[in-house]
Coordinates of C-alpha atoms in Angstrom, one line a residue:
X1 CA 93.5 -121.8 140.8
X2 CA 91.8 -119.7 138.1
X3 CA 93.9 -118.1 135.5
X4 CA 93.8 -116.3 132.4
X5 CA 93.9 -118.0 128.9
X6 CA 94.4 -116.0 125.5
X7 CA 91.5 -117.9 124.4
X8 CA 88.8 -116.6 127.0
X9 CA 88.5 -113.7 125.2
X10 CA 87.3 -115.2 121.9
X11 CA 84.7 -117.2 124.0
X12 CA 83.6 -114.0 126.0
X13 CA 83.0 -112.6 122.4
X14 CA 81.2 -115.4 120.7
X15 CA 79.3 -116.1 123.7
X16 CA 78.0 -112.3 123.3
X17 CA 78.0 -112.1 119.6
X18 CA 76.1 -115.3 118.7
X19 CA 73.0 -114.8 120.8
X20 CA 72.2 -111.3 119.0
X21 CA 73.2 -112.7 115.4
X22 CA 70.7 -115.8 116.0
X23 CA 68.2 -113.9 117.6
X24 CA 68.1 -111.0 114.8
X25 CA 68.4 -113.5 112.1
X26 CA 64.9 -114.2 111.3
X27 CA 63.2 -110.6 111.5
X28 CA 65.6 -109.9 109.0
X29 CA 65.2 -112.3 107.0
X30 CA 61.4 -111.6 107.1
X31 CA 62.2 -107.9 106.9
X32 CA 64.3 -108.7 103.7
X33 CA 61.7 -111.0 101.8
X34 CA 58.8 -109.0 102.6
X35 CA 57.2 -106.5 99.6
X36 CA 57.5 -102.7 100.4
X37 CA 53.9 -102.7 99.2
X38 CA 52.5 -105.1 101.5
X39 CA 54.5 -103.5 104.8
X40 CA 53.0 -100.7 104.1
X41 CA 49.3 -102.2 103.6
X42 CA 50.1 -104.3 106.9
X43 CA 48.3 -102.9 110.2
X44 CA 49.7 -105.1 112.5
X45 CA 52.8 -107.5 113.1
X46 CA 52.1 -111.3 111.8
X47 CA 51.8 -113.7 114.8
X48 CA 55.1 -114.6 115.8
X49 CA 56.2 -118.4 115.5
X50 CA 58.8 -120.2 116.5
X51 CA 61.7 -120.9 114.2
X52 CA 63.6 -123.9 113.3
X53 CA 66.9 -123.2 115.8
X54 CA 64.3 -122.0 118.5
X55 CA 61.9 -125.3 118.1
X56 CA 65.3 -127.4 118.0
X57 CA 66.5 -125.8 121.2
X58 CA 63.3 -126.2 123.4
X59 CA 62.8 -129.9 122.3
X60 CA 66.1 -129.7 123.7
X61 CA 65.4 -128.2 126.9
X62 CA 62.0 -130.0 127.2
X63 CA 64.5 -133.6 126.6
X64 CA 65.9 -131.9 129.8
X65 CA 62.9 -131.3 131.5
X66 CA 61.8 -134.7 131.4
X67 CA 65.1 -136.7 131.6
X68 CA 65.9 -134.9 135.0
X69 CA 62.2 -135.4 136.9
X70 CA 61.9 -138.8 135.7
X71 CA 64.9 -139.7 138.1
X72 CA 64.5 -136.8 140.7
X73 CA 60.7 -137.2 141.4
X74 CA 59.6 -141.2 140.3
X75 CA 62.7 -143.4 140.8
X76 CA 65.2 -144.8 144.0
X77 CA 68.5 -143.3 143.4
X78 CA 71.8 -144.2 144.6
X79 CA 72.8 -140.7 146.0
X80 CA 69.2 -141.3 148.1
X81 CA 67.6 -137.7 148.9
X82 CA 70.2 -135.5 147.6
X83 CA 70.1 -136.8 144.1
X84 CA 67.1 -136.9 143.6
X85 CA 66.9 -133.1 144.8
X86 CA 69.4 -132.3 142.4
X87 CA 68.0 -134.1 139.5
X88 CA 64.2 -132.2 140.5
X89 CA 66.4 -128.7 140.7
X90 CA 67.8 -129.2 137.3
X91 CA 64.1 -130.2 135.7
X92 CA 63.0 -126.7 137.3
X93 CA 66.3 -124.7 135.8
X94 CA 66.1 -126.8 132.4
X95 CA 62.0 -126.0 132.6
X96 CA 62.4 -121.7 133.6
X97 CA 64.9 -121.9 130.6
X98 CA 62.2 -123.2 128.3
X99 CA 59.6 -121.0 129.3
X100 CA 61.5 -118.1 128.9
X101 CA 62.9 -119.0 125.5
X102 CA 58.8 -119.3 124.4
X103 CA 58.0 -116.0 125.7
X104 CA 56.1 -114.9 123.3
X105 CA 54.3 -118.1 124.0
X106 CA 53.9 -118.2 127.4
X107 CA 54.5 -114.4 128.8
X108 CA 52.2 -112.9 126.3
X109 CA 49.3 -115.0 127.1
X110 CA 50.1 -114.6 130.8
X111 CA 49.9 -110.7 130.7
X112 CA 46.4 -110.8 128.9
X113 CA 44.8 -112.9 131.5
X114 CA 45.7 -111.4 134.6
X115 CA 45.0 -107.9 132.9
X116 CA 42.0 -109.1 131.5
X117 CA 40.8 -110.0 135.4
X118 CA 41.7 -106.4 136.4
X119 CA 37.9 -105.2 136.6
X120 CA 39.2 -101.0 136.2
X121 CA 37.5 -99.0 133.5
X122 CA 39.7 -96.1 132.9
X123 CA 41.0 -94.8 130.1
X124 CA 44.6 -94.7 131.0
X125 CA 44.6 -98.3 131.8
X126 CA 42.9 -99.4 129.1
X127 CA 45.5 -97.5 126.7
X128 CA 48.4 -98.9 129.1
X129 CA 47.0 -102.6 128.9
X130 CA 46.4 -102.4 124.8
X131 CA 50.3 -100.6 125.0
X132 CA 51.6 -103.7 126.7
X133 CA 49.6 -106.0 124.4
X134 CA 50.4 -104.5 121.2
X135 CA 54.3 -104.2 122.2
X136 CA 53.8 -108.0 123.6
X137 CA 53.1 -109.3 120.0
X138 CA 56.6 -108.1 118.7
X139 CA 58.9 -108.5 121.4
X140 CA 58.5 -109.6 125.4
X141 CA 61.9 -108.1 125.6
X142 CA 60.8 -105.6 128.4
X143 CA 59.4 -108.6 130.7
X144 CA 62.3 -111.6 129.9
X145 CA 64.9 -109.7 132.4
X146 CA 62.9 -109.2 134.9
X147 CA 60.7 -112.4 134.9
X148 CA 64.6 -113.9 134.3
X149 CA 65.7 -113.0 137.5
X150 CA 63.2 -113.5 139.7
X151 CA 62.4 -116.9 139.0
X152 CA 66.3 -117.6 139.3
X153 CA 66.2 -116.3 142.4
X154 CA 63.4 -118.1 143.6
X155 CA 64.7 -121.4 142.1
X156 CA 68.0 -121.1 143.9
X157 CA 66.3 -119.9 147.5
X158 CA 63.9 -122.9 146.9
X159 CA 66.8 -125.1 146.8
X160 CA 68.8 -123.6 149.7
X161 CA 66.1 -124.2 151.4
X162 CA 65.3 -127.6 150.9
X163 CA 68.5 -129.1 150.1
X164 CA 69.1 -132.0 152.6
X165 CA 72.5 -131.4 155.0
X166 CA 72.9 -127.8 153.0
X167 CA 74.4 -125.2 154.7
X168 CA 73.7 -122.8 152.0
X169 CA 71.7 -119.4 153.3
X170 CA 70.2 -116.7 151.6
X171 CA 73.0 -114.3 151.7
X172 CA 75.0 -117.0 150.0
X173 CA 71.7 -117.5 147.2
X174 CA 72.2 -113.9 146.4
X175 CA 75.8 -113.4 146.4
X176 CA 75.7 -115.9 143.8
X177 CA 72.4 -114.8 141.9
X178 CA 73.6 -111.1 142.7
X179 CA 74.7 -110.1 139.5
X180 CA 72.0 -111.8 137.5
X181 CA 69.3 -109.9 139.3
X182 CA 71.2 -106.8 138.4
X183 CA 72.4 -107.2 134.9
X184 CA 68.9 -108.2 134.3
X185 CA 67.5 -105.7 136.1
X186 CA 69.9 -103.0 133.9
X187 CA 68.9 -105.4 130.6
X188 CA 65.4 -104.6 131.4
X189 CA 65.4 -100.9 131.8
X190 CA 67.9 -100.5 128.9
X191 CA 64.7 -101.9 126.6
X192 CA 62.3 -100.0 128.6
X193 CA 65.1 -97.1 127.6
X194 CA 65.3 -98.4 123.6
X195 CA 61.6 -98.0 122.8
X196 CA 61.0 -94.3 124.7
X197 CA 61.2 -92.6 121.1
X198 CA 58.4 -95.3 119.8
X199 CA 56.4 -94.1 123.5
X200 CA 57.0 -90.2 123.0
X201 CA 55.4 -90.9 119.2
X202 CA 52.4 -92.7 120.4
X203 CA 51.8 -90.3 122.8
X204 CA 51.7 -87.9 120.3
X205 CA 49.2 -89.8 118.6
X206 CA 46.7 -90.1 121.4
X207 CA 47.2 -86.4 122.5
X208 CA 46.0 -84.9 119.0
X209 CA 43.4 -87.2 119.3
X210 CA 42.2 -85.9 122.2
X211 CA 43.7 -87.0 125.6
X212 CA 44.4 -85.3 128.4
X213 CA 48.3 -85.1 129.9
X214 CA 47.6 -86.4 133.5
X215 CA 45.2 -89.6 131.5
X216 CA 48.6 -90.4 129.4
X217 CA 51.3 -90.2 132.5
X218 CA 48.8 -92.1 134.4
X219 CA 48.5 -94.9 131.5
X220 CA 52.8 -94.6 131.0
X221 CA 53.3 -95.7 134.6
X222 CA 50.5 -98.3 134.4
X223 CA 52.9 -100.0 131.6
X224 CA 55.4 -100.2 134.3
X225 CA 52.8 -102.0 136.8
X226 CA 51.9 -104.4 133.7
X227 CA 55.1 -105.3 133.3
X228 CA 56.8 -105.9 136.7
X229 CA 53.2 -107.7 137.3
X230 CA 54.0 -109.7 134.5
X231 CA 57.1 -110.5 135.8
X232 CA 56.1 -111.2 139.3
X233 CA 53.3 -113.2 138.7
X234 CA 55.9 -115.9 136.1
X235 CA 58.5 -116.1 139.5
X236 CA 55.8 -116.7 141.8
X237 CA 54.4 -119.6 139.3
X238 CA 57.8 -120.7 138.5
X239 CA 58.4 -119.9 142.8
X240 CA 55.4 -122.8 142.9
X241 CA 56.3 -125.5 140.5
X242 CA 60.0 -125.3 141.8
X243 CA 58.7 -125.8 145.4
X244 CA 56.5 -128.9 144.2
X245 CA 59.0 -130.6 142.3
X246 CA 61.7 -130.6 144.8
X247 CA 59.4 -131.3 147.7
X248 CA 59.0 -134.3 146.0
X249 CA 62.5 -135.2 145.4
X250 CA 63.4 -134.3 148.6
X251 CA 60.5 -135.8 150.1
X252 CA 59.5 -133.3 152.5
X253 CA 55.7 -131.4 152.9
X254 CA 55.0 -128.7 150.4
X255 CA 53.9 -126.7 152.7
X256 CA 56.8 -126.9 155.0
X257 CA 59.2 -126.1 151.9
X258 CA 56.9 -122.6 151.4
X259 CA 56.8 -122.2 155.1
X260 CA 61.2 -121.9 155.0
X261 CA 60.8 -119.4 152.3
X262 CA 61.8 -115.9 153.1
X263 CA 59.0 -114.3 152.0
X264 CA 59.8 -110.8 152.8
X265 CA 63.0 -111.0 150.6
X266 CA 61.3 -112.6 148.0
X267 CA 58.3 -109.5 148.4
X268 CA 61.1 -106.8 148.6
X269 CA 62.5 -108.2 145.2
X270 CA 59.5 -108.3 144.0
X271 CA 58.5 -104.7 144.9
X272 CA 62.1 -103.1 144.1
X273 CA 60.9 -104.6 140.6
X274 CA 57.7 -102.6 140.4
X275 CA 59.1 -100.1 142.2
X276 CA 62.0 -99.2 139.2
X277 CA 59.8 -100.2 136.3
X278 CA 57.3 -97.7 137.2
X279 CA 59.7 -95.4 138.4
X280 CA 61.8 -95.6 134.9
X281 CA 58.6 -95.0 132.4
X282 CA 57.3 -92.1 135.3
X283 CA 60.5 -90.5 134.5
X284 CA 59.8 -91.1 130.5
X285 CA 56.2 -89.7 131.2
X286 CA 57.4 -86.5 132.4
X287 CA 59.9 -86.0 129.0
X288 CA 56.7 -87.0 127.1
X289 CA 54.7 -84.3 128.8
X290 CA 57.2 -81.7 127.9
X291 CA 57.0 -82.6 124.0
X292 CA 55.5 -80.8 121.5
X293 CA 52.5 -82.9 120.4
X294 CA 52.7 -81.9 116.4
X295 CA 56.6 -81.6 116.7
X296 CA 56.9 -85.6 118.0
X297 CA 54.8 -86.6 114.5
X298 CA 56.6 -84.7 112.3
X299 CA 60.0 -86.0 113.4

């Protein structure tokens, strides 16, 4: 029976309070023991590295990694085919969680080379892709939620799928997974949200220079395509390894395992995604267009 404890609310607290103080601890203390001088002379942001409580944590997660596939895909267990299914599903979850924790590692470099492939030579999508890029090197904020849930949700529909003797469906994969897609979902657009004043500035910028209103809505809602693509291409890779993995532990065909896949729930995820990221900066494109060029730099 689940019941209420006085001290729930203290772990509800520290479990929302310690994330933002660990992840805002180093930018400030960069921020702190850099020179005024030098931030001023500075054109761009230093490449990001990983600190010492980040590299800790994914030697952590990559100990994970590797303790669960050694016995889910290589060795005989005693539970015979469900074991080693669950030991391959918690390699994948342990492995999406390490990823994601290097994002500016792996979702970075992902976003240039599938935008780099993109053979268009427009204007607005080459200031949409250098946009992304240049927003990319700070923070991958703006992808994380989205590329969170997806993958989750292909992880968990993998495993529903394959799972020997489960009786688990889809419905059941996303009345569980539910929420995650949408507080993610809400956690994405919120950032999207967070950096529209940085957006309406740089606009500015480009329009003295010279652009023309339809070439900079075009190039705002381009950002949106970048980053549900972004997203969508890290769950369908993660959708691919997952499928592998337990395939093997489960020791069923590959093929078979994407064959049981519901693809059309997993494409209408994917294109509610692009659909809202797009439709969130369109809606930041028309306050942008409405803005007084000389009055956004002088604010």
């Amino acid at each position: 029976m689940v019941g209420f404890q006085l001290w729930h609310i203290g772990a509800s607290v520290l479990s929302g309070v310690v994330p933002c103080l660990l992840g805002g601890w180093g930018v400030t203390r960069r921020a702190a023991k850099t020179p005024e001088m030098r931030a001023f002379r500075d054109l761009s942001d230093p490449p990001a590295r990983p600190g010492v409580a980040r590299s800790i944590l994914a030697f952590c997660l990559l100990a994970g990694v590797v303790g669960m596939w050694i016995p889910g895909l290589g060795i005989e267990l005693e539970g015979g085919i469900e074991q080693r299914t669950a030991f391959a599903f918690a390699g994948n979850l342990f492995l999406i969680c390490l990823l994601l924790l290097m994002g500016p590692w792996v979702l970075t470099p992902l976003m240039k080379f599938w935008t780099a492939l993109v053979p268009s030579r427009g204007v607005a999508w080459h200031l949409a892709v250098q946009s992304c890029r240049t927003r990319a090197a700070r923070s991958v904020t703006t992808v994380l939620p989205f590329a969170l849930s997806l993958s989750l949700v292909g992880l968990f529909t993998v495993l529903g799928n394959v799972m020997p003797g489960s009786t688990a469906g889809l419905n059941d994969v996303l009345v569980v997974l539910g929420w995650v897609f949408v507080a993610s979902w809400v956690g994405g657009l919120a950032v999207i949200a967070l950096v529209g004043r940085e957006r309406t500035r740089d606009s500015a910028i480009v329009t003295v220079a010279g652009a023309r209103p339809g070439v900079l809505t075009r190039s705002t809602i381009y950002e949106g395509v970048i980053y549900a693509g972004t997203a969508i291409i890290f769950g369908a890779i993660s959708i691919a390894v997952t499928s592998v993995t337990i395939a093997v532990g489960a020791k069923i065909s590959v093929v078979q395992v994407l064959d049981g896949l519901p693809c059309a729930t997993l494409g209408g995820l994917a294109a509610v995604t692009l659909v809202t990221t797009c439709l969130a900066l369109a809606l930041q494109a028309v306050r942008v267009s409405r803005t007084v060029a000389t009055r956004a730099l002088r604010s």
